[in-house]
Short mmCIF file of C-alpha atoms in Angstrom, two decimals:
data_model
loop_
_atom_site.label_atom_id
_atom_site.label_comp_id
_atom_site.label_asym_id
_atom_site.label_seq_id
_atom_site.Cartn_x
_atom_site.Cartn_y
_atom_site.Cartn_z
CA MET A 1 18.41 81.75 30.58
CA ASP A 2 19.93 79.14 32.90
CA ALA A 3 23.72 79.37 33.10
CA ASN A 4 25.74 76.54 31.59
CA PRO A 5 28.60 75.70 34.06
CA LEU A 6 31.23 75.12 31.36
CA ALA A 7 30.31 78.27 29.36
CA HIS A 8 30.01 80.31 32.50
CA SER A 9 33.52 79.24 33.65
CA LEU A 10 34.86 80.07 30.18
CA LEU A 11 33.33 83.56 30.22
CA LEU A 12 34.69 84.23 33.69
CA GLN A 13 38.20 83.38 32.56
CA CYS A 14 37.85 85.69 29.57
CA LEU A 15 36.31 88.52 31.63
CA LYS A 16 39.09 88.23 34.29
CA ARG A 17 41.40 89.81 31.72
CA LEU A 18 39.05 92.79 31.20
CA ASN A 19 37.32 93.30 34.56
CA LYS A 20 40.38 94.46 36.53
CA THR A 21 40.62 96.04 39.92
CA SER A 22 42.60 98.98 38.51
CA ALA A 23 40.24 99.77 35.64
CA LEU A 24 37.64 98.19 33.34
CA VAL A 25 39.01 97.26 29.91
CA CYS A 26 36.20 98.23 27.55
CA GLU A 27 36.79 95.55 24.92
CA GLY A 28 39.00 92.63 24.07
CA LYS A 29 39.50 89.45 22.14
CA ILE A 30 40.43 86.25 24.03
CA ASN A 31 41.81 83.34 22.11
CA ILE A 32 40.79 79.88 23.33
CA THR A 33 44.05 77.97 24.00
CA PRO A 34 44.97 74.71 25.70
CA ARG A 35 47.08 76.62 28.23
CA SER A 36 44.28 78.93 29.45
CA HIS A 37 41.11 76.97 28.66
CA ASN A 38 41.98 73.29 28.99
CA ASP A 39 38.74 72.56 30.90
CA TYR A 40 36.76 73.48 27.77
CA LEU A 41 39.01 71.76 25.27
CA THR A 42 39.08 68.44 27.23
CA ALA A 43 35.34 68.46 27.99
CA SER A 44 33.12 65.79 26.48
CA THR A 45 31.38 66.55 23.16
CA PRO A 46 27.87 66.90 24.72
CA ASP A 47 29.25 69.34 27.37
CA ARG A 48 31.00 71.45 24.70
CA LEU A 49 27.91 71.52 22.49
CA ALA A 50 25.73 72.58 25.43
CA ALA A 51 28.27 75.35 26.24
CA HIS A 52 28.10 76.49 22.58
CA ASP A 53 24.31 76.72 22.72
CA TYR A 54 24.48 78.93 25.84
CA LEU A 55 27.23 81.19 24.33
CA ASN A 56 25.39 81.58 21.04
CA ALA A 57 22.15 82.44 22.91
CA LEU A 58 24.04 85.00 25.04
CA ALA A 59 25.59 86.52 21.84
CA ARG A 60 22.09 87.03 20.45
CA GLN A 61 21.08 88.76 23.64
CA VAL A 62 24.22 90.92 23.79
CA PRO A 63 25.22 92.05 20.27
CA GLN A 64 28.64 93.27 21.51
CA LEU A 65 29.59 89.59 22.25
CA GLN A 66 30.92 87.55 19.31
CA ILE A 67 31.60 83.85 19.48
CA CYS A 68 34.15 82.63 16.90
CA TYR A 69 34.74 78.96 15.85
CA HIS A 70 37.56 77.22 13.96
CA ALA A 71 36.80 76.37 10.38
CA GLU A 72 35.50 72.83 10.25
CA GLY A 73 34.48 70.14 7.79
CA PHE A 74 30.88 69.07 7.16
CA ASP A 75 30.66 66.54 9.97
CA GLU A 76 33.22 67.92 12.43
CA ILE A 77 32.30 69.11 15.95
CA PRO A 78 32.79 72.91 16.16
CA ILE A 79 35.54 74.12 18.48
CA LEU A 80 35.81 77.62 19.88
CA LYS A 81 38.54 79.81 18.41
CA SER A 82 38.06 83.08 20.25
CA ILE A 83 35.52 85.19 22.18
CA VAL A 84 35.35 88.81 21.17
CA ILE A 85 33.89 91.27 23.70
CA GLY A 86 33.06 94.61 22.12
CA ASN A 87 31.47 96.05 25.25
CA THR A 88 32.64 94.56 28.51
CA ARG A 89 30.18 96.48 30.66
CA ALA A 90 27.26 95.13 28.64
CA VAL A 91 28.44 91.55 28.95
CA LEU A 92 29.05 91.97 32.73
CA LYS A 93 25.52 93.33 33.10
CA ALA A 94 24.02 90.44 31.24
CA LEU A 95 25.86 88.04 33.52
CA ASN A 96 24.91 90.06 36.64
CA ILE A 97 28.64 90.65 37.43
CA ASP A 98 29.82 93.93 39.09
CA VAL A 99 32.39 96.14 37.53
CA LEU A 100 35.26 95.29 39.85
CA ALA A 101 37.06 98.62 39.66
CA GLU A 102 33.89 100.43 40.63
CA VAL A 103 33.30 98.07 43.56
CA ILE A 104 36.88 98.65 44.68
CA GLU A 105 36.58 102.39 44.50
CA ALA A 106 33.38 102.35 46.56
CA ASP A 107 35.05 100.14 49.14
CA ILE A 108 38.11 102.44 49.23
CA GLN A 109 35.88 105.54 49.77
CA LEU A 110 33.99 103.74 52.62
CA LEU A 111 37.22 102.65 54.39
CA GLN A 112 38.86 106.06 54.03
CA THR A 113 35.73 107.70 55.55
CA GLN A 114 35.98 105.33 58.51
CA LEU A 115 39.70 105.93 58.90
CA GLN A 116 39.21 109.67 59.19
CA THR A 117 38.03 109.30 62.76
CA ALA A 118 40.27 106.30 63.59
CA PRO A 119 43.37 106.45 65.78
CA SER A 120 46.46 107.90 64.07
CA TRP A 121 48.24 104.54 64.14
CA LEU A 122 45.44 103.04 62.07
CA GLN A 123 45.44 105.91 59.59
CA ASP A 124 49.24 105.40 59.13
CA ALA A 125 48.84 101.63 58.79
CA PHE A 126 46.31 101.93 55.97
CA ARG A 127 47.66 105.04 54.21
CA GLU A 128 48.50 102.93 51.14
CA LEU A 129 45.20 101.02 51.11
CA ALA A 130 43.80 102.61 47.96
CA ASP A 131 46.85 101.90 45.72
CA THR A 132 47.27 98.41 47.21
CA TRP A 133 43.67 97.34 46.52
CA ARG A 134 43.70 98.87 43.05
CA ASN A 135 46.66 96.61 42.26
CA SER A 136 44.85 93.50 43.56
CA LYS A 137 47.11 93.18 46.59
CA SER A 138 46.55 92.83 50.31
CA ILE A 139 47.54 95.32 52.96
CA HIS A 140 48.24 93.89 56.45
CA ARG A 141 46.48 90.69 55.46
CA PHE A 142 43.37 92.54 54.26
CA SER A 143 42.41 92.15 50.59
CA ASN A 144 39.37 93.97 49.28
CA ASN A 145 37.44 90.70 49.82
CA ARG A 146 37.89 91.26 53.52
CA LYS A 147 36.44 94.78 53.42
CA ASP A 148 33.62 94.03 55.84
CA ALA A 149 36.03 92.41 58.34
CA LEU A 150 38.37 95.41 58.13
CA LEU A 151 35.55 97.80 58.74
CA LEU A 152 34.68 95.85 61.97
CA GLY A 153 38.30 95.97 63.06
CA ILE A 154 38.56 99.69 62.48
CA ARG A 155 35.29 100.31 64.27
CA PHE A 156 36.40 98.26 67.36
CA ALA A 157 39.86 99.76 67.46
CA SER A 158 38.37 103.25 67.30
CA TRP A 159 36.05 102.40 70.20
CA LEU A 160 38.90 100.95 72.22
CA ALA A 161 41.09 103.98 71.69
CA ALA A 162 38.44 106.25 73.22
CA GLN A 163 38.31 104.20 76.50
CA ASP A 164 40.42 104.78 79.61
CA ASN A 165 41.66 101.96 81.89
CA LEU A 166 39.29 99.48 80.31
CA ASN A 167 38.49 96.27 82.20
CA ILE A 168 35.58 94.58 80.42
CA ASP A 169 34.33 91.21 79.20
CA PHE A 170 33.93 90.22 75.60
CA ARG A 171 30.13 90.33 75.46
CA THR A 172 29.83 93.72 77.17
CA ALA A 173 32.54 95.17 74.93
CA SER A 174 30.81 93.85 71.89
CA VAL A 175 27.50 95.44 72.85
CA LYS A 176 29.15 98.79 73.54
CA ALA A 177 31.17 98.80 70.35
CA PHE A 178 28.76 97.15 67.87
CA GLY A 179 25.33 97.04 69.57
CA ASP A 180 25.43 93.22 69.49
CA SER A 181 26.84 90.82 72.05
CA LYS A 182 28.39 88.29 69.66
CA THR A 183 30.01 90.43 66.96
CA LEU A 184 33.39 90.59 68.73
CA GLU A 185 33.70 86.84 69.33
CA ASN A 186 32.47 86.05 65.78
CA ASN A 187 35.11 88.27 64.22
CA LEU A 188 38.17 87.83 66.50
CA PRO A 189 40.70 87.17 63.69
CA ALA A 190 39.91 90.32 61.77
CA ILE A 191 39.68 92.51 64.90
CA THR A 192 43.00 91.24 66.31
CA ASP A 193 44.61 91.59 62.88
CA VAL A 194 43.84 95.27 63.19
CA LEU A 195 44.80 95.65 66.87
CA ILE A 196 48.23 94.07 66.32
CA LEU A 197 49.05 97.05 64.12
CA SER A 198 48.95 99.40 67.12
CA GLY A 199 52.58 98.78 68.10
CA ARG A 200 51.57 97.55 71.56
CA HIS A 201 52.62 93.97 70.75
CA ASP A 202 55.94 92.33 70.01
CA LEU A 203 55.32 91.00 66.49
CA SER A 204 57.89 88.20 67.05
CA ILE A 205 55.41 86.57 69.48
CA ALA A 206 52.58 84.39 68.27
CA TYR A 207 49.82 85.94 70.47
CA SER A 208 46.41 84.28 70.70
CA HIS A 209 43.34 86.38 69.99
CA ALA A 210 42.57 86.43 73.75
CA GLU A 211 46.06 87.65 74.66
CA ILE A 212 45.87 90.52 72.16
CA LEU A 213 42.55 91.66 73.50
CA ALA A 214 43.71 91.32 77.09
CA GLU A 215 46.41 93.86 76.42
CA TRP A 216 43.58 96.35 75.81
CA GLY A 217 41.66 95.32 78.93
CA VAL A 218 39.13 93.07 77.18
CA SER A 219 38.76 89.42 78.28
CA LYS A 220 36.15 86.70 78.16
CA PHE A 221 35.66 87.03 81.93
CA SER A 222 37.29 89.33 84.43
CA PRO A 223 40.75 87.76 84.87
CA LEU A 224 41.75 86.60 88.34
CA LEU A 225 44.85 87.16 90.42
CA ARG A 226 45.75 83.86 91.99
CA ILE A 227 48.22 84.29 94.85
CA ARG A 228 49.57 82.43 97.85
CA GLY A 229 51.58 83.96 100.63
CA LYS A 230 51.43 86.55 103.46
CA CYS A 231 50.05 89.52 101.54
CA ARG A 232 47.55 92.26 101.81
CA LEU A 233 45.28 92.90 98.81
CA GLU A 234 43.96 96.41 98.43
CA LEU A 235 40.57 96.41 96.77
CA ARG A 236 38.42 99.28 95.44
CA ASN A 237 36.45 99.63 98.71
CA SER A 238 38.27 97.40 101.19
CA ALA A 239 41.35 95.24 101.88
CA ILE A 240 41.90 91.51 102.33
CA SER A 241 44.62 89.62 104.11
CA THR A 242 45.76 86.40 102.39
CA LEU A 243 46.95 84.90 105.73
CA GLY A 244 45.39 81.54 106.19
CA ALA A 245 44.09 81.33 102.61
CA THR A 246 44.75 77.73 101.57
CA PRO A 247 45.91 76.63 99.11
CA TYR A 248 45.71 80.22 97.66
CA ILE A 249 43.30 83.07 97.11
CA ALA A 250 41.80 84.23 93.78
CA MET A 251 40.57 87.77 93.29
CA PRO A 252 39.03 89.36 90.21
CA LEU A 253 41.63 91.88 88.92
CA GLU A 254 38.94 94.48 88.31
CA GLN A 255 38.61 94.77 92.09
CA LEU A 256 42.36 94.88 92.82
CA THR A 257 44.27 98.10 93.19
CA ALA A 258 47.46 97.05 94.92
CA ILE A 259 49.38 94.12 96.55
CA SER A 260 51.78 94.49 99.45
CA LEU A 261 53.65 92.00 101.68
CA ALA A 262 52.19 91.57 105.15
CA SER A 263 55.65 90.27 106.35
CA PRO A 264 59.04 89.69 104.66
CA SER A 265 59.14 86.90 102.13
CA PRO A 266 62.22 84.85 101.07
CA TYR A 267 61.14 84.98 97.44
CA ILE A 268 58.36 85.67 94.96
CA LEU A 269 57.74 83.04 92.33
CA LEU A 270 55.69 83.60 89.16
CA ILE A 271 54.31 80.43 87.52
CA GLU A 272 53.19 80.26 83.94
CA ASN A 273 50.79 77.28 83.98
CA LEU A 274 47.81 76.66 86.19
CA SER A 275 48.46 72.97 86.89
CA SER A 276 51.99 73.73 88.15
CA PHE A 277 50.70 76.62 90.25
CA GLU A 278 48.05 74.44 91.80
CA ARG A 279 50.56 71.67 92.65
CA TYR A 280 53.08 74.15 93.99
CA CYS A 281 50.63 75.83 96.32
CA ARG A 282 49.49 72.40 97.70
CA GLU A 283 52.95 70.65 97.88
CA ILE A 284 55.44 73.33 98.83
CA ASP A 285 55.05 74.79 102.34
CA ASP A 286 57.27 77.80 102.91
CA ASP A 287 56.88 81.56 103.23
CA GLY A 288 57.36 82.28 99.51
CA VAL A 289 54.80 84.34 97.65
CA ILE A 290 53.46 82.42 94.63
CA ILE A 291 51.62 84.18 91.80
CA TYR A 292 49.99 82.59 88.73
CA THR A 293 50.73 84.60 85.55
CA SER A 294 47.84 83.14 83.42
CA GLY A 295 50.21 82.35 80.64
CA PHE A 296 50.82 85.80 79.09
CA PRO A 297 49.66 87.97 81.94
CA PRO A 298 46.83 90.40 81.09
CA ARG A 299 47.41 94.12 81.39
CA GLN A 300 45.41 94.31 84.55
CA TRP A 301 47.77 91.81 86.21
CA ILE A 302 50.91 93.71 85.27
CA ALA A 303 50.20 96.95 87.17
CA PRO A 304 49.67 95.64 90.72
CA VAL A 305 52.41 92.93 90.38
CA GLN A 306 54.78 95.57 89.02
CA ARG A 307 54.20 97.78 92.10
CA LEU A 308 54.61 94.83 94.44
CA ILE A 309 57.94 93.84 92.95
CA ALA A 310 59.20 97.40 92.89
CA ALA A 311 58.70 97.57 96.68
CA VAL A 312 60.28 94.30 97.77
CA GLN A 313 63.96 93.28 98.32
CA CYS A 314 63.56 89.51 97.92
CA PRO A 315 64.42 87.70 94.68
CA VAL A 316 61.70 87.37 92.01
CA TYR A 317 61.67 84.14 90.02
CA HIS A 318 59.70 83.05 86.96
CA TRP A 319 59.05 79.38 86.17
CA GLY A 320 57.65 78.56 82.78
CA ASP A 321 57.81 76.07 79.88
CA ILE A 322 61.15 75.52 78.19
CA ASP A 323 59.92 76.33 74.64
CA LEU A 324 59.57 79.34 72.47
CA GLY A 325 56.26 80.36 74.08
CA GLY A 326 57.71 80.07 77.59
CA TYR A 327 60.69 82.18 76.70
CA GLN A 328 58.49 84.79 75.08
CA ILE A 329 56.56 85.09 78.33
CA LEU A 330 59.88 85.35 80.23
CA ALA A 331 61.03 88.17 77.92
CA HIS A 332 57.71 89.92 78.29
CA LEU A 333 57.89 89.78 82.11
CA ASP A 334 61.43 91.01 82.01
CA ARG A 335 60.36 94.11 80.07
CA GLN A 336 57.21 94.74 82.16
CA LEU A 337 58.76 94.13 85.62
CA ASP A 338 61.83 96.34 85.30
CA GLY A 339 64.33 93.54 84.63
CA LYS A 340 63.94 91.93 88.03
CA VAL A 341 62.81 88.50 86.93
CA ILE A 342 65.17 85.52 87.47
CA PRO A 343 64.46 82.46 85.23
CA PHE A 344 63.84 79.42 87.39
CA ARG A 345 64.21 75.83 86.06
CA MET A 346 64.07 77.08 82.47
CA PHE A 347 67.03 75.16 80.98
CA ASN A 348 68.75 71.80 81.42
CA GLU A 349 65.59 70.11 82.70
CA PRO A 350 64.54 66.62 81.49
CA ALA A 351 62.59 66.81 78.24
CA SER A 352 58.88 66.01 78.38
CA ASN A 353 58.51 65.22 74.67
CA GLU A 354 60.54 64.77 71.50
CA ASN A 355 59.78 68.29 70.10
CA ARG A 356 63.12 69.81 69.30
CA ILE A 357 63.58 73.46 70.26
CA ASP A 358 64.97 76.06 67.84
CA LEU A 359 67.81 77.28 70.07
CA LYS A 360 68.48 80.24 67.78
CA ALA A 361 64.85 81.35 68.22
CA LEU A 362 65.24 81.10 72.05
CA THR A 363 68.40 83.20 72.05
CA ASP A 364 66.75 85.81 69.77
CA THR A 365 63.76 85.99 72.12
CA ILE A 366 65.78 86.92 75.23
CA ALA A 367 68.69 88.73 73.53
CA ALA A 368 67.41 92.18 74.45
CA ALA A 369 67.21 91.46 78.20
CA SER A 370 69.58 93.54 80.32
CA ASN A 371 68.89 91.36 83.38
CA SER A 372 72.16 89.49 84.28
CA HIS A 373 70.30 86.28 85.14
CA ILE A 374 68.62 86.15 81.73
CA SER A 375 71.93 87.09 80.10
CA HIS A 376 73.45 84.04 81.79
CA LEU A 377 70.63 81.85 80.46
CA HIS A 378 71.26 83.36 77.02
CA LYS A 379 74.96 82.36 77.36
CA LEU A 380 74.08 78.81 78.25
CA ILE A 381 71.79 78.38 75.25
CA SER A 382 74.32 79.97 72.95
CA GLU A 383 76.94 77.47 74.05
CA ALA A 384 74.48 74.62 73.37
CA LEU A 385 73.79 76.12 69.98
CA LYS A 386 77.53 76.24 69.15
CA GLN A 387 77.91 72.58 70.18
CA ASN A 388 74.95 71.61 68.00
CA LYS A 389 73.18 70.07 70.93
CA VAL A 390 69.67 68.68 70.47
CA VAL A 391 67.37 70.18 73.11
CA CYS A 392 63.74 69.17 73.40
CA SER A 393 60.92 71.22 74.94
CA VAL A 394 59.87 70.86 78.56
CA GLU A 395 56.33 71.45 79.74
CA GLN A 396 56.60 72.62 83.35
CA GLU A 397 53.68 70.31 84.24
CA SER A 398 55.97 67.39 83.72
CA LEU A 399 58.23 68.59 86.49
CA ASP A 400 57.63 68.20 90.24
CA PRO A 401 57.39 71.48 92.13
CA VAL A 402 60.61 72.45 93.93
CA SER A 403 61.06 75.66 95.97
CA PRO A 404 63.81 78.09 94.97
CA LEU A 405 65.05 77.75 98.61
CA HIS A 406 66.00 74.17 97.72
CA PHE A 407 68.68 75.58 95.40
CA ALA A 408 69.91 78.30 97.70
#
């Protein structure tokens, strides 16, 4: 029997009250009212009559289903009064609809089995999964409808947790974790929704999928260190001098073990955006060491740069966008590089667009920094906030490169 769209929609509305995620209600009577079933009551007469034919035929097939009509005169069109379901399971079976509570329980059992071998932080995050799904709610953005996505996320997170010092590309990681090269990229939102629960990430920051995975040592391609200056790069099996490398040198981070200065430098400058880094290396000719951060720097970038900065005496500057994202990167670098980063040209620069900055969000982002230079920046922004100043964002690409030595 071919389903009638109007009748099928009506039945689904009725069954929704009985086929619950918490438990199956075995029987029930649903009154047809304008508030709940307006689509039926406002349908054309031919459509309603066709729906009645389908419902009456289904009632003959399933004796536990009773279709009730309002009393009518001789020539009046019948109107549904109520649908009485005496056996919900039988009606669901006739319509080829699953018992939702049973599906939920099977999904819960499957997820709980997977979580038994998952990292402890994942077990803690989804400890309330069963009760949450039974109550038709989501947990950490995962409803029962995203069961398959959550399974992939748990599987990948469990694989990641078993790896040491990972430095791998998306496709290889996908093959190793799933046996398929495209599963990771095809399911990035779900997988990163799981990884963000690890506690590795500052939840106030809007990370991209790539940035979340980079924190675990997974990237589309092996990330590069781009650097200009008089340095020595220690590689796995050799060493390279950057002297004479023009305008800069780029080295896959998977090969890099350490960076050191070949001679004293007046400063180190970290630059957020590639265009600004490229211009700076070509237009500014001094002995400064210039390093591209790749936006949010990947984990493999942090370790060698951290060791370099710990060993030098010169000032370390960071130049990034004047917007929330730029300040989030500044705060991240401050945490990762032992509070040695000095913000460079990150306030009171000419706006590059009309996008107003939420100054309160900026102050909140850098409020935890103990670095005196960032604290001074925080004070400047707080004063602007008190004065109700309008400040618009500045993309560093809109500014011409200027050496920190120019301001000395």
